């Protein structure tokens, strides 16, 4: 089993920045994520992909965050980060990280709240 733990959420004014971290660990096995990504969900909206890094190095961003958010990955640590700049109130959501090792091992963190005030 793999544990994903997010951190870095909080309260910030519009225009500010936050950096989210997601650390993955396992006490019993070694692993390599084929997909690591950030998702978010706000009230009344479906969960959406914010940014992801995929096997082969492909990176994708939601149109709503491109140019403002940057995802990065530390494979040695099995960790991902999301640098969020120029935050907007509409970025307010619970942000969760996802790490997929294979179809049978697809893990989610508990989420971290990001609140952006106007």
Short mmCIF file of N, CA and C in Angstrom, two decimals:
data_model
loop_
_atom_site.label_atom_id
_atom_site.label_comp_id
_atom_site.label_asym_id
_atom_site.label_seq_id
_atom_site.Cartn_x
_atom_site.Cartn_y
_atom_site.Cartn_z
N UNK A 1 0.83 -1.18 0.00
CA UNK A 1 0.00 0.00 0.00
C UNK A 1 0.87 1.24 0.00
N UNK A 2 0.35 2.27 -0.63
CA UNK A 2 1.05 3.53 -0.75
C UNK A 2 0.23 4.62 -0.07
N UNK A 3 0.91 5.47 0.64
CA UNK A 3 0.28 6.60 1.28
C UNK A 3 0.67 7.88 0.55
N UNK A 4 -0.32 8.70 0.26
CA UNK A 4 -0.09 10.01 -0.34
C UNK A 4 -0.54 11.07 0.64
N UNK A 5 0.32 12.02 0.91
CA UNK A 5 0.01 13.06 1.87
C UNK A 5 0.29 14.41 1.25
N UNK A 6 -0.74 15.23 1.14
CA UNK A 6 -0.60 16.58 0.60
C UNK A 6 -0.33 17.58 1.71
N UNK A 7 0.31 18.65 1.34
CA UNK A 7 0.53 19.75 2.26
C UNK A 7 0.69 21.03 1.45
N UNK A 8 0.60 22.15 2.13
CA UNK A 8 0.83 23.43 1.49
C UNK A 8 -0.40 24.25 1.22
N UNK A 9 -1.57 23.69 1.44
CA UNK A 9 -2.78 24.46 1.25
C UNK A 9 -2.93 25.52 2.32
N UNK A 10 -3.87 26.40 2.10
CA UNK A 10 -4.11 27.46 3.06
C UNK A 10 -4.93 28.57 2.48
N UNK A 11 -4.87 29.69 3.16
CA UNK A 11 -5.61 30.89 2.76
C UNK A 11 -4.65 31.88 2.12
N UNK A 12 -5.09 32.46 1.03
CA UNK A 12 -4.26 33.43 0.33
C UNK A 12 -5.15 34.44 -0.38
N UNK A 13 -4.67 35.64 -0.50
CA UNK A 13 -5.41 36.65 -1.24
C UNK A 13 -5.21 36.48 -2.74
N UNK A 14 -6.18 36.94 -3.48
CA UNK A 14 -6.07 36.90 -4.94
C UNK A 14 -4.77 37.55 -5.37
N UNK A 15 -4.11 36.89 -6.31
CA UNK A 15 -2.82 37.36 -6.78
C UNK A 15 -1.65 36.75 -6.07
N UNK A 16 -1.91 36.07 -4.98
CA UNK A 16 -0.86 35.46 -4.21
C UNK A 16 -0.46 34.10 -4.75
N UNK A 17 0.42 33.45 -4.00
CA UNK A 17 0.98 32.17 -4.44
C UNK A 17 0.95 31.16 -3.31
N UNK A 18 0.86 29.90 -3.70
CA UNK A 18 1.00 28.78 -2.79
C UNK A 18 1.74 27.68 -3.51
N UNK A 19 2.40 26.84 -2.74
CA UNK A 19 3.07 25.68 -3.29
C UNK A 19 2.57 24.44 -2.57
N UNK A 20 1.97 23.55 -3.32
CA UNK A 20 1.46 22.30 -2.78
C UNK A 20 2.49 21.19 -2.97
N UNK A 21 2.54 20.32 -1.99
CA UNK A 21 3.42 19.17 -2.06
C UNK A 21 2.61 17.90 -1.83
N UNK A 22 3.03 16.84 -2.46
CA UNK A 22 2.43 15.53 -2.24
C UNK A 22 3.55 14.52 -2.15
N UNK A 23 3.66 13.90 -1.01
CA UNK A 23 4.69 12.91 -0.77
C UNK A 23 4.08 11.53 -0.70
N UNK A 24 4.68 10.60 -1.40
CA UNK A 24 4.23 9.22 -1.42
C UNK A 24 5.23 8.34 -0.71
N UNK A 25 4.71 7.37 0.01
CA UNK A 25 5.59 6.46 0.73
C UNK A 25 4.94 5.10 0.89
N UNK A 26 5.78 4.11 1.08
CA UNK A 26 5.34 2.76 1.35
C UNK A 26 6.36 2.11 2.27
N UNK A 27 5.87 1.51 3.30
CA UNK A 27 6.76 0.86 4.25
C UNK A 27 7.16 -0.55 3.82
N UNK A 28 6.46 -1.08 2.82
CA UNK A 28 6.65 -2.49 2.47
C UNK A 28 7.11 -2.75 1.05
N UNK A 29 7.15 -1.75 0.20
CA UNK A 29 7.49 -2.01 -1.19
C UNK A 29 8.12 -0.80 -1.86
N UNK A 30 8.84 -1.07 -2.91
CA UNK A 30 9.34 -0.02 -3.78
C UNK A 30 8.37 0.14 -4.94
N UNK A 31 8.32 1.33 -5.48
CA UNK A 31 7.36 1.59 -6.54
C UNK A 31 7.79 2.77 -7.39
N UNK A 32 7.23 2.84 -8.57
CA UNK A 32 7.43 3.97 -9.48
C UNK A 32 6.06 4.35 -10.03
N UNK A 33 5.70 5.60 -9.86
CA UNK A 33 4.43 6.07 -10.40
C UNK A 33 4.53 6.29 -11.90
N UNK A 34 3.56 5.77 -12.62
CA UNK A 34 3.46 6.04 -14.05
C UNK A 34 2.72 7.35 -14.31
N UNK A 35 1.87 7.72 -13.38
CA UNK A 35 1.13 8.97 -13.46
C UNK A 35 1.14 9.62 -12.09
N UNK A 36 1.45 10.88 -12.05
CA UNK A 36 1.25 11.67 -10.85
C UNK A 36 0.57 12.96 -11.28
N UNK A 37 -0.44 13.34 -10.53
CA UNK A 37 -1.25 14.47 -10.96
C UNK A 37 -1.91 15.16 -9.78
N UNK A 38 -2.35 16.37 -10.04
CA UNK A 38 -3.14 17.15 -9.11
C UNK A 38 -4.54 17.33 -9.67
N UNK A 39 -5.51 17.12 -8.83
CA UNK A 39 -6.91 17.36 -9.14
C UNK A 39 -7.48 18.35 -8.14
N UNK A 40 -8.61 18.91 -8.48
CA UNK A 40 -9.29 19.76 -7.53
C UNK A 40 -10.80 19.63 -7.69
N UNK A 41 -11.49 19.93 -6.60
CA UNK A 41 -12.94 19.90 -6.63
C UNK A 41 -13.46 21.02 -5.74
N UNK A 42 -14.33 21.83 -6.29
CA UNK A 42 -14.96 22.91 -5.56
C UNK A 42 -16.45 22.64 -5.48
N UNK A 43 -17.15 23.28 -4.55
CA UNK A 43 -18.57 23.02 -4.37
C UNK A 43 -19.37 23.19 -5.66
N UNK A 44 -20.20 22.21 -5.95
CA UNK A 44 -21.04 22.27 -7.12
C UNK A 44 -20.37 21.94 -8.43
N UNK A 45 -19.12 21.57 -8.37
CA UNK A 45 -18.39 21.27 -9.60
C UNK A 45 -17.82 19.86 -9.53
N UNK A 46 -17.61 19.29 -10.70
CA UNK A 46 -16.98 17.99 -10.78
C UNK A 46 -15.48 18.11 -10.52
N UNK A 47 -14.92 17.04 -10.05
CA UNK A 47 -13.48 17.00 -9.88
C UNK A 47 -12.81 17.15 -11.24
N UNK A 48 -11.78 17.95 -11.29
CA UNK A 48 -11.11 18.18 -12.55
C UNK A 48 -9.60 18.00 -12.41
N UNK A 49 -9.01 17.60 -13.49
CA UNK A 49 -7.56 17.51 -13.54
C UNK A 49 -6.99 18.92 -13.63
N UNK A 50 -6.08 19.22 -12.75
CA UNK A 50 -5.41 20.51 -12.76
C UNK A 50 -4.11 20.42 -13.55
N UNK A 51 -3.31 19.44 -13.22
CA UNK A 51 -2.04 19.24 -13.89
C UNK A 51 -1.57 17.82 -13.64
N UNK A 52 -0.90 17.25 -14.62
CA UNK A 52 -0.41 15.91 -14.47
C UNK A 52 0.90 15.70 -15.20
N UNK A 53 1.67 14.76 -14.68
CA UNK A 53 2.91 14.33 -15.33
C UNK A 53 2.77 12.84 -15.61
N UNK A 54 3.09 12.47 -16.84
CA UNK A 54 2.84 11.11 -17.29
C UNK A 54 4.13 10.43 -17.74
N UNK A 55 4.05 9.12 -17.86
CA UNK A 55 5.19 8.36 -18.35
C UNK A 55 5.67 8.94 -19.67
N UNK A 56 6.95 9.12 -19.77
CA UNK A 56 7.51 9.75 -20.94
C UNK A 56 7.73 11.23 -20.79
N UNK A 57 7.27 11.78 -19.68
CA UNK A 57 7.52 13.18 -19.39
C UNK A 57 6.45 14.14 -19.85
N UNK A 58 5.38 13.63 -20.41
CA UNK A 58 4.31 14.52 -20.88
C UNK A 58 3.66 15.23 -19.70
N UNK A 59 3.43 16.51 -19.87
CA UNK A 59 2.80 17.33 -18.85
C UNK A 59 1.56 17.96 -19.44
N UNK A 60 0.50 17.95 -18.67
CA UNK A 60 -0.75 18.56 -19.11
C UNK A 60 -1.28 19.48 -18.03
N UNK A 61 -1.91 20.56 -18.47
CA UNK A 61 -2.53 21.51 -17.57
C UNK A 61 -3.95 21.79 -18.01
N UNK A 62 -4.80 22.04 -17.05
CA UNK A 62 -6.12 22.55 -17.37
C UNK A 62 -5.97 23.94 -17.97
N UNK A 63 -6.83 24.25 -18.93
CA UNK A 63 -6.76 25.56 -19.56
C UNK A 63 -6.88 26.69 -18.55
N UNK A 64 -7.63 26.47 -17.51
CA UNK A 64 -7.89 27.51 -16.53
C UNK A 64 -6.67 27.86 -15.69
N UNK A 65 -5.66 27.00 -15.69
CA UNK A 65 -4.50 27.25 -14.84
C UNK A 65 -3.21 27.42 -15.62
N UNK A 66 -3.23 27.14 -16.91
CA UNK A 66 -2.00 27.22 -17.68
C UNK A 66 -1.44 28.63 -17.64
N UNK A 67 -0.14 28.69 -17.51
CA UNK A 67 0.52 29.97 -17.38
C UNK A 67 0.61 30.47 -15.96
N UNK A 68 -0.15 29.87 -15.07
CA UNK A 68 -0.13 30.29 -13.66
C UNK A 68 0.39 29.21 -12.73
N UNK A 69 0.08 27.96 -13.06
CA UNK A 69 0.49 26.84 -12.22
C UNK A 69 1.60 26.06 -12.90
N UNK A 70 2.47 25.48 -12.10
CA UNK A 70 3.54 24.65 -12.61
C UNK A 70 3.63 23.37 -11.79
N UNK A 71 3.56 22.24 -12.46
CA UNK A 71 3.71 20.96 -11.78
C UNK A 71 5.13 20.46 -11.96
N UNK A 72 5.65 19.85 -10.94
CA UNK A 72 6.97 19.25 -11.02
C UNK A 72 6.97 17.94 -10.25
N UNK A 73 7.96 17.13 -10.54
CA UNK A 73 8.02 15.79 -9.96
C UNK A 73 9.44 15.47 -9.56
N UNK A 74 9.56 14.84 -8.42
CA UNK A 74 10.83 14.34 -7.95
C UNK A 74 10.70 12.82 -7.90
N UNK A 75 11.18 12.16 -8.92
CA UNK A 75 11.02 10.71 -9.01
C UNK A 75 11.73 9.98 -7.87
N UNK A 76 12.87 10.49 -7.47
CA UNK A 76 13.62 9.84 -6.41
C UNK A 76 12.84 9.83 -5.10
N UNK A 77 12.05 10.85 -4.89
CA UNK A 77 11.26 10.96 -3.68
C UNK A 77 9.80 10.53 -3.87
N UNK A 78 9.45 10.21 -5.10
CA UNK A 78 8.05 9.92 -5.41
C UNK A 78 7.15 11.03 -4.87
N UNK A 79 7.51 12.22 -5.23
CA UNK A 79 6.77 13.39 -4.79
C UNK A 79 6.44 14.29 -5.97
N UNK A 80 5.35 15.01 -5.86
CA UNK A 80 5.01 16.02 -6.85
C UNK A 80 4.69 17.32 -6.14
N UNK A 81 4.82 18.40 -6.89
CA UNK A 81 4.61 19.72 -6.36
C UNK A 81 3.76 20.51 -7.34
N UNK A 82 3.05 21.46 -6.82
CA UNK A 82 2.26 22.34 -7.65
C UNK A 82 2.49 23.76 -7.18
N UNK A 83 3.23 24.51 -7.97
CA UNK A 83 3.44 25.92 -7.69
C UNK A 83 2.29 26.69 -8.31
N UNK A 84 1.56 27.40 -7.49
CA UNK A 84 0.39 28.13 -7.93
C UNK A 84 0.64 29.62 -7.75
N UNK A 85 0.67 30.33 -8.85
CA UNK A 85 0.88 31.77 -8.83
C UNK A 85 -0.35 32.48 -9.37
N UNK A 86 -0.43 33.76 -9.10
CA UNK A 86 -1.54 34.58 -9.58
C UNK A 86 -2.88 33.93 -9.26
N UNK A 87 -3.03 33.50 -8.04
CA UNK A 87 -4.23 32.78 -7.65
C UNK A 87 -5.47 33.65 -7.76
N UNK A 88 -6.55 33.01 -8.13
CA UNK A 88 -7.84 33.66 -8.30
C UNK A 88 -8.85 33.02 -7.37
N UNK A 89 -9.90 33.75 -7.00
CA UNK A 89 -10.93 33.15 -6.15
C UNK A 89 -11.50 31.85 -6.72
N UNK A 90 -11.60 31.74 -8.02
CA UNK A 90 -12.12 30.53 -8.62
C UNK A 90 -11.19 29.34 -8.50
N UNK A 91 -9.98 29.56 -8.02
CA UNK A 91 -9.08 28.45 -7.74
C UNK A 91 -9.39 27.78 -6.41
N UNK A 92 -10.27 28.37 -5.64
CA UNK A 92 -10.64 27.80 -4.36
C UNK A 92 -11.21 26.41 -4.54
N UNK A 93 -10.64 25.45 -3.85
CA UNK A 93 -11.05 24.06 -4.00
C UNK A 93 -10.24 23.19 -3.05
N UNK A 94 -10.66 21.95 -2.95
CA UNK A 94 -9.84 20.95 -2.31
C UNK A 94 -8.96 20.32 -3.38
N UNK A 95 -7.68 20.37 -3.16
CA UNK A 95 -6.72 19.84 -4.12
C UNK A 95 -6.22 18.49 -3.62
N UNK A 96 -6.25 17.51 -4.51
CA UNK A 96 -5.83 16.16 -4.16
C UNK A 96 -4.78 15.67 -5.14
N UNK A 97 -3.86 14.90 -4.64
CA UNK A 97 -2.88 14.31 -5.53
C UNK A 97 -3.24 12.86 -5.83
N UNK A 98 -2.82 12.43 -6.99
CA UNK A 98 -3.06 11.08 -7.46
C UNK A 98 -1.75 10.47 -7.91
N UNK A 99 -1.54 9.24 -7.51
CA UNK A 99 -0.37 8.51 -7.97
C UNK A 99 -0.79 7.14 -8.45
N UNK A 100 -0.51 6.86 -9.71
CA UNK A 100 -0.88 5.59 -10.30
C UNK A 100 0.37 4.79 -10.62
N UNK A 101 0.47 3.64 -10.03
CA UNK A 101 1.57 2.74 -10.28
C UNK A 101 1.23 1.80 -11.43
N UNK A 102 0.06 1.23 -11.38
CA UNK A 102 -0.49 0.37 -12.41
C UNK A 102 -2.00 0.35 -12.20
N UNK A 103 -2.76 -0.32 -13.08
CA UNK A 103 -4.21 -0.27 -12.92
C UNK A 103 -4.71 -0.77 -11.57
N UNK A 104 -3.96 -1.63 -10.93
CA UNK A 104 -4.37 -2.17 -9.65
C UNK A 104 -3.91 -1.32 -8.47
N UNK A 105 -3.05 -0.36 -8.74
CA UNK A 105 -2.52 0.47 -7.67
C UNK A 105 -2.61 1.92 -8.09
N UNK A 106 -3.72 2.53 -7.76
CA UNK A 106 -4.03 3.89 -8.13
C UNK A 106 -4.48 4.60 -6.86
N UNK A 107 -3.66 5.49 -6.36
CA UNK A 107 -3.86 6.04 -5.03
C UNK A 107 -4.20 7.52 -5.05
N UNK A 108 -4.91 7.93 -4.03
CA UNK A 108 -5.31 9.32 -3.85
C UNK A 108 -4.95 9.79 -2.45
N UNK A 109 -4.57 11.04 -2.35
CA UNK A 109 -4.35 11.63 -1.06
C UNK A 109 -5.66 12.11 -0.45
N UNK A 110 -5.57 12.62 0.74
CA UNK A 110 -6.76 13.06 1.46
C UNK A 110 -7.24 14.44 1.04
N UNK A 111 -6.41 15.19 0.37
CA UNK A 111 -6.76 16.51 -0.09
C UNK A 111 -6.29 17.61 0.85
N UNK A 112 -6.06 18.76 0.27
CA UNK A 112 -5.69 19.94 1.05
C UNK A 112 -6.49 21.13 0.53
N UNK A 113 -7.01 21.91 1.45
CA UNK A 113 -7.88 23.02 1.09
C UNK A 113 -7.07 24.23 0.65
N UNK A 114 -7.45 24.79 -0.47
CA UNK A 114 -6.90 26.06 -0.94
C UNK A 114 -8.05 27.05 -1.03
N UNK A 115 -7.92 28.15 -0.34
CA UNK A 115 -8.95 29.18 -0.36
C UNK A 115 -8.32 30.50 -0.77
N UNK A 116 -8.88 31.09 -1.81
CA UNK A 116 -8.37 32.35 -2.34
C UNK A 116 -9.43 33.42 -2.16
N UNK A 117 -9.10 34.45 -1.44
CA UNK A 117 -10.03 35.53 -1.19
C UNK A 117 -9.86 36.64 -2.21
N UNK A 118 -10.94 37.34 -2.49
CA UNK A 118 -10.90 38.42 -3.46
C UNK A 118 -10.40 39.70 -2.84
#
